[in-house]
Amino acid sequence: GGPASLSRFRGALVAAVLGDCVGGEFEGAEEVPMESVLQHLSSLDDETKGNGILEYSDDTAMARCVVQSLLTRAGFDEQDMARRFAKEYSASPGRGYGSGVIQVLKKLSSPQLSDVYQPARDQFNGRGSFGNGGAMRAAPFALAFPDLADVKRFARLGAMLTHSCSLGYNGAVLQALAVHLSLQGALDLPQQFISRLITEMEEVEGNEAARNDARILKEAEKPFCERLHRVRDLMDRSKVSIEEVISELGNGIAALHSVPTAIFCVLHCLQPRECLPEKYGGLERTIAYSLALGGDTDTIACMAGAIAGAHYGIEAIPQSWIKCCEGAEDADVSAERLHMLYHQSSQGG
Ligand code: R7I
Ligand code: MG
Ligand code: MG
């Protein structure tokens, strides 16, 4: 489809859910042989196995809250979104939430709370979380707002409800930007895609708060920009081992160690790769490759899935995968509604 087509919206939201559901199998594993990944993925095609449904985790649970809030309020409403996070957590606390964020979600359900951003600020001795929990649910912001400045602003505020450290919420901004650009067809020119992201993040990381957090955490002056430069270096090379990707970019639970990694997975899998089956299309390659990195596999595959899905569209996603994953059909329905909201706002309505 063309820029911002319905197929791209559906691809983005559905592939994010798939990444989370199929990635759950390997979350936290240090080493994941590609063979195990391919076995896991081919078991989804095998109907005789009747392997039931793969459940989604906190990544999708929170993304669904973001989607429902953006649709119901026809825009960003922090009170409404915070309430939905709290309600979802208390209804299904067993979805694998990060150990820190649970405290925020409990505080957000208090009716006495006046500032919905305060519980997030209290995390980790007042510096806030740098986990990837803001980034894992950032894709819907790119699907709700056509304007780049809105995507950046609302992805940041949406993440700040749980992640007040700039290394947390700027990861969400980067993820939303990547989905936004992919939706426009920007992955047709991968070099320009990564340059655009670097230019945008130069501005995003250019303020006092970001500089301060980076200094305290002993990171580069502009940590996400630095990582994006590493992504660019890796994508210029003809051969890259999984070990190098992990050591250069990371595969962990911090936004800094997972959002650039997810972006790299998408870029690396734009072409066929030796380690992946020839019959796989780009979307399948991206998901498989993300899982083979190990570490925070559900989240990296979820984020890479959203970016890749926005590029390849819904047609690239195997039906058998959709059928196996809890929430995939719902995501497809929501994507259509987001597509309408997006195109209403781009007409200035
Ligand atoms: O970021 P968050 O929502 O976790 C998301 C991850 C994804 O992989 C999900 O799939 C799920 O598995 O969890 O939750 P947080 O609790 O805010 O952050 C996650 C973890 O990162 C924390 O439990 C800490 O171990 C670590 N962390 C920090 N550690 C020290 N100092 C995050 N911020 C800090 C920090 O400032
Ligand atoms: Mg999870
Ligand atoms: Mg995870």
XYZ file of C-alpha atoms and ligand atoms in Angstrom:
387
model
C 0.000 0.000 0.000
C 0.876 3.679 -0.322
C 1.904 5.957 2.549
C -0.309 5.561 5.647
C -2.492 2.924 3.937
C -4.849 0.757 5.973
C -2.683 -2.284 5.234
C 0.286 -0.605 6.925
C -1.761 0.293 10.031
C -3.019 -3.279 10.329
C 0.456 -4.687 9.733
C 1.964 -2.501 12.440
C -0.515 -3.268 15.181
C -0.924 -6.976 14.399
C 2.812 -7.693 14.017
C 3.495 -5.976 17.344
C 1.123 -8.418 19.045
C 2.689 -11.370 17.215
C 6.177 -10.326 18.284
C 5.049 -10.181 21.899
C 3.171 -13.507 21.776
C 5.783 -15.564 19.926
C 8.653 -13.802 21.692
C 7.371 -14.807 25.119
C 8.765 -18.291 24.593
C 12.360 -17.037 24.767
C 12.162 -14.001 27.065
C 15.183 -13.903 29.348
C 17.044 -16.707 27.566
C 20.726 -15.924 27.225
C 21.329 -17.887 24.067
C 18.681 -18.810 21.558
C 19.840 -21.035 18.686
C 18.199 -20.076 15.380
C 17.148 -23.691 15.101
C 14.942 -23.360 18.189
C 13.422 -20.148 16.810
C 12.558 -21.769 13.478
C 11.130 -24.786 15.240
C 8.950 -22.585 17.426
C 7.725 -20.587 14.434
C 7.014 -23.634 12.282
C 5.007 -25.193 15.108
C 2.576 -22.289 14.603
C 1.866 -23.555 11.077
C 1.189 -27.063 12.286
C -2.556 -27.196 12.927
C -2.440 -30.875 13.883
C -0.493 -29.886 16.982
C -3.436 -27.861 18.239
C -0.927 -25.934 20.297
C -3.596 -23.576 21.527
C -3.103 -19.907 21.845
C 0.033 -17.978 22.722
C -0.873 -15.388 25.332
C 0.217 -11.788 25.076
C 2.172 -10.129 27.888
C 2.322 -6.659 29.474
C 3.659 -5.227 26.193
C 0.362 -5.852 24.429
C -1.785 -5.367 27.538
C -0.494 -1.801 27.894
C -0.526 -1.090 24.147
C -4.207 -2.052 24.133
C -4.825 0.521 26.885
C -3.023 3.160 24.804
C -5.111 2.281 21.737
C -8.422 2.288 23.617
C -7.611 5.571 25.303
C -6.531 7.325 22.090
C -9.657 6.083 20.297
C -12.142 6.849 23.071
C -10.756 10.311 23.796
C -9.923 10.979 20.110
C -6.492 12.095 21.238
C -4.192 11.992 24.258
C -5.780 12.218 27.716
C -3.302 11.362 30.468
C -5.955 10.813 33.151
C -7.858 8.373 31.007
C -4.737 6.504 29.890
C -3.401 6.248 33.448
C -6.737 4.893 34.647
C -6.748 2.253 31.927
C -3.204 1.111 32.811
C -4.172 0.758 36.476
C -7.414 -1.051 35.693
C -5.752 -3.450 33.279
C -3.042 -4.273 35.795
C -5.483 -4.998 38.591
C -7.625 -7.159 36.272
C -4.648 -9.226 34.990
C -1.572 -8.701 37.139
C 0.106 -11.868 35.855
C 1.142 -10.635 32.404
C 4.838 -10.378 33.226
C 5.141 -6.691 34.131
C 8.549 -5.279 35.076
C 9.167 -5.514 38.797
C 9.455 -1.738 39.288
C 6.488 -0.579 37.260
C 4.073 -2.587 39.381
C 4.390 0.012 42.134
C 3.469 2.774 39.698
C 0.440 0.863 38.463
C -0.769 0.307 42.013
C -0.415 4.012 42.864
C -2.202 4.997 39.647
C -5.325 3.201 40.836
C -5.619 5.438 43.900
C -8.613 7.808 43.612
C -6.725 10.410 45.730
C -3.978 10.805 43.139
C -3.884 14.368 41.784
C -0.831 14.256 39.490
C -0.814 11.117 37.332
C 2.871 11.642 36.473
C 4.004 11.625 40.120
C 4.165 7.842 40.782
C 6.544 7.418 37.821
C 8.797 10.204 39.165
C 9.135 8.403 42.501
C 10.705 5.320 40.877
C 14.326 4.339 41.435
C 15.125 6.952 44.080
C 13.440 9.747 42.182
C 15.252 9.373 38.890
C 12.544 7.328 37.217
C 12.735 4.079 35.257
C 14.853 3.633 32.135
C 13.128 0.330 31.309
C 11.624 -0.286 27.882
C 8.036 -0.344 29.168
C 7.296 3.052 27.620
C 8.774 2.091 24.254
C 7.030 -1.306 24.052
C 3.621 0.440 23.900
C 4.628 3.479 21.803
C 3.571 2.317 18.315
C -0.097 3.383 18.624
C 0.947 7.035 19.001
C 2.357 6.902 15.472
C -0.940 5.448 14.259
C -3.097 8.107 15.912
C -1.304 11.328 14.979
C -0.246 12.220 11.433
C 1.836 15.166 12.593
C 5.434 14.361 13.568
C 5.521 16.883 16.415
C 2.382 15.304 17.932
C 3.867 11.814 17.646
C 6.971 12.930 19.535
C 5.102 14.888 22.189
C 2.401 12.342 22.970
C 4.694 9.305 22.812
C 6.836 11.060 25.416
C 3.918 11.982 27.682
C 2.354 8.528 27.336
C 5.619 6.902 28.394
C 6.090 9.353 31.278
C 3.032 7.898 33.007
C 5.343 5.051 34.058
C 8.865 6.046 32.903
C 10.081 9.492 33.941
C 13.797 8.966 33.164
C 14.700 10.440 29.763
C 16.419 7.171 28.862
C 13.034 5.531 29.264
C 10.698 8.017 27.586
C 13.090 8.972 24.785
C 13.152 5.299 23.835
C 9.399 5.556 23.387
C 9.825 8.665 21.232
C 12.371 6.839 19.052
C 10.124 3.793 18.658
C 7.129 5.964 17.722
C 9.272 7.921 15.230
C 10.451 4.689 13.608
C 6.855 3.502 13.178
C 5.811 6.930 11.884
C 8.527 6.959 9.217
C 7.930 3.335 8.264
C 4.234 4.071 7.787
C 5.218 6.743 5.236
C 7.261 4.214 3.257
C 10.596 5.533 4.510
C 12.126 2.046 4.756
C 12.304 1.960 0.965
C 15.438 4.067 1.492
C 17.123 2.554 4.569
C 20.055 4.995 4.638
C 17.745 7.978 4.667
C 15.546 6.277 7.235
C 18.362 5.960 9.770
C 19.626 9.483 8.998
C 16.154 10.890 9.608
C 15.972 9.112 12.960
C 19.369 10.477 13.978
C 18.399 14.017 12.996
C 15.161 13.810 14.960
C 16.827 12.301 18.022
C 19.536 15.000 17.971
C 16.762 17.435 18.723
C 14.903 15.133 21.167
C 18.062 14.510 23.205
C 19.271 18.093 22.976
C 17.668 19.373 26.178
C 18.851 19.768 29.747
C 16.859 16.862 31.210
C 18.273 14.363 28.722
C 21.822 15.648 29.155
C 21.481 15.425 32.915
C 20.177 11.832 32.965
C 22.870 10.751 30.504
C 25.565 12.244 32.700
C 24.258 10.646 35.909
C 23.969 7.257 34.218
C 27.409 7.647 32.621
C 26.105 7.315 29.105
C 27.154 9.186 25.958
C 25.987 12.800 25.760
C 23.141 11.776 23.440
C 22.742 8.063 24.185
C 20.121 7.151 21.577
C 21.944 9.094 18.851
C 25.136 7.276 19.697
C 23.369 3.918 19.423
C 21.765 4.894 16.117
C 25.220 5.626 14.743
C 26.185 2.095 15.764
C 23.099 0.790 13.966
C 24.236 2.648 10.855
C 27.746 1.171 11.101
C 26.361 -2.345 11.508
C 23.950 -2.027 8.592
C 26.776 -0.949 6.297
C 28.576 -4.224 6.914
C 27.916 -7.272 4.769
C 28.279 -9.770 7.610
C 27.339 -9.242 11.235
C 27.196 -11.929 13.892
C 24.474 -12.122 16.505
C 27.140 -11.771 19.191
C 28.269 -8.461 17.700
C 24.718 -7.139 17.563
C 24.230 -8.014 21.216
C 27.517 -6.475 22.314
C 27.120 -3.297 20.200
C 23.405 -2.671 20.738
C 22.238 -4.907 23.588
C 19.173 -7.124 24.052
C 18.154 -6.069 27.530
C 15.253 -4.559 29.414
C 16.558 -0.946 29.259
C 15.058 1.143 26.442
C 18.587 2.078 25.382
C 19.509 -1.594 25.025
C 16.440 -2.631 23.077
C 14.872 0.113 20.909
C 17.935 0.657 18.653
C 18.285 -3.141 18.569
C 14.697 -3.541 17.319
C 15.349 -0.915 14.633
C 18.476 -2.786 13.576
C 16.521 -6.071 13.307
C 14.132 -4.453 10.832
C 16.911 -2.898 8.738
C 19.014 -6.057 8.722
C 16.078 -8.196 7.587
C 15.066 -5.984 4.650
C 17.147 -8.425 2.576
C 17.253 -12.221 2.628
C 19.825 -13.558 5.091
C 21.795 -16.773 5.059
C 20.723 -17.777 8.538
C 17.016 -17.520 7.679
C 14.798 -19.722 5.491
C 14.495 -18.607 1.873
C 10.729 -18.992 1.976
C 10.467 -16.285 4.636
C 9.384 -12.812 3.646
C 10.772 -9.718 5.347
C 8.243 -9.648 8.171
C 8.888 -13.266 9.108
C 12.639 -12.682 8.899
C 12.375 -9.708 11.240
C 10.434 -11.605 13.901
C 12.676 -14.686 13.668
C 15.856 -12.613 13.841
C 14.598 -10.642 16.855
C 13.935 -13.868 18.767
C 17.374 -15.267 17.930
C 19.012 -12.368 19.800
C 17.677 -13.705 23.086
C 17.278 -11.434 26.103
C 14.112 -9.321 26.105
C 12.715 -11.184 23.104
C 9.005 -10.427 23.523
C 9.654 -6.701 23.676
C 12.295 -6.494 20.941
C 10.132 -8.615 18.611
C 7.076 -6.520 19.522
C 8.841 -3.247 18.669
C 10.538 -4.620 15.549
C 7.190 -6.146 14.562
C 5.445 -2.773 14.721
C 8.078 -1.067 12.552
C 8.278 -3.952 10.063
C 4.496 -4.394 9.960
C 4.108 -0.717 9.041
C 6.508 -1.307 6.152
C 5.321 -4.633 4.716
C 1.613 -4.341 5.535
C -0.905 -6.919 6.749
C -0.554 -9.132 3.647
C 2.967 -10.072 4.753
C 1.773 -11.690 7.966
C 1.068 -15.449 7.882
C -2.559 -16.227 8.744
C -1.442 -19.199 10.834
C 0.538 -16.862 13.090
C -2.401 -14.525 13.547
C -4.637 -17.439 14.531
C -2.224 -18.565 17.260
C -1.827 -15.242 19.014
C -4.156 -13.838 21.623
C -5.264 -10.323 20.749
C -4.102 -10.374 17.122
C -7.632 -10.183 15.703
C -8.510 -7.395 18.140
C -5.421 -5.487 17.040
C -6.578 -5.756 13.451
C -9.956 -4.216 14.322
C -8.308 -1.443 16.351
C -5.928 -0.672 13.502
C -8.856 0.134 11.251
C -10.266 2.549 13.817
C -6.891 4.209 14.314
C -6.569 4.561 10.554
C -9.846 6.501 10.540
C -8.789 8.717 13.444
C -5.438 9.438 11.763
C -7.016 10.457 8.475
C -9.669 12.563 10.202
C -6.968 14.568 11.963
C -4.886 14.943 8.821
C -7.879 16.659 7.230
C -7.785 19.167 10.045
C -11.037 17.876 11.582
O 10.127 -0.893 31.845
P 9.153 -1.828 32.432
O 7.725 -1.582 32.167
O 9.524 -3.305 31.989
C 9.247 -3.738 30.712
C 9.790 -5.099 30.535
C 9.511 -5.666 29.180
O 10.541 -6.555 28.833
C 8.239 -6.435 29.395
O 8.085 -7.455 28.440
C 8.379 -6.955 30.800
O 9.038 -8.167 30.863
O 9.157 -5.974 31.471
O 9.321 -1.984 33.979
P 10.319 -1.301 35.013
O 10.120 -2.062 36.261
O 10.118 0.169 35.053
O 11.771 -1.567 34.418
C 12.180 -2.880 34.143
C 13.432 -3.202 34.924
O 14.497 -2.397 34.484
C 13.331 -2.941 36.409
O 12.646 -3.964 37.079
C 14.784 -2.816 36.784
O 15.367 -4.098 36.900
C 15.373 -2.128 35.563
N 15.452 -0.671 35.756
C 16.303 -0.048 36.563
N 17.237 -0.541 37.390
C 17.975 0.340 38.096
N 17.798 1.676 37.993
C 14.711 0.268 35.165
N 15.074 1.508 35.566
C 16.062 1.333 36.435
C 16.859 2.244 37.192
O 16.731 3.470 37.129
Mg 6.323 -8.573 28.234
Mg 9.895 -8.069 27.555
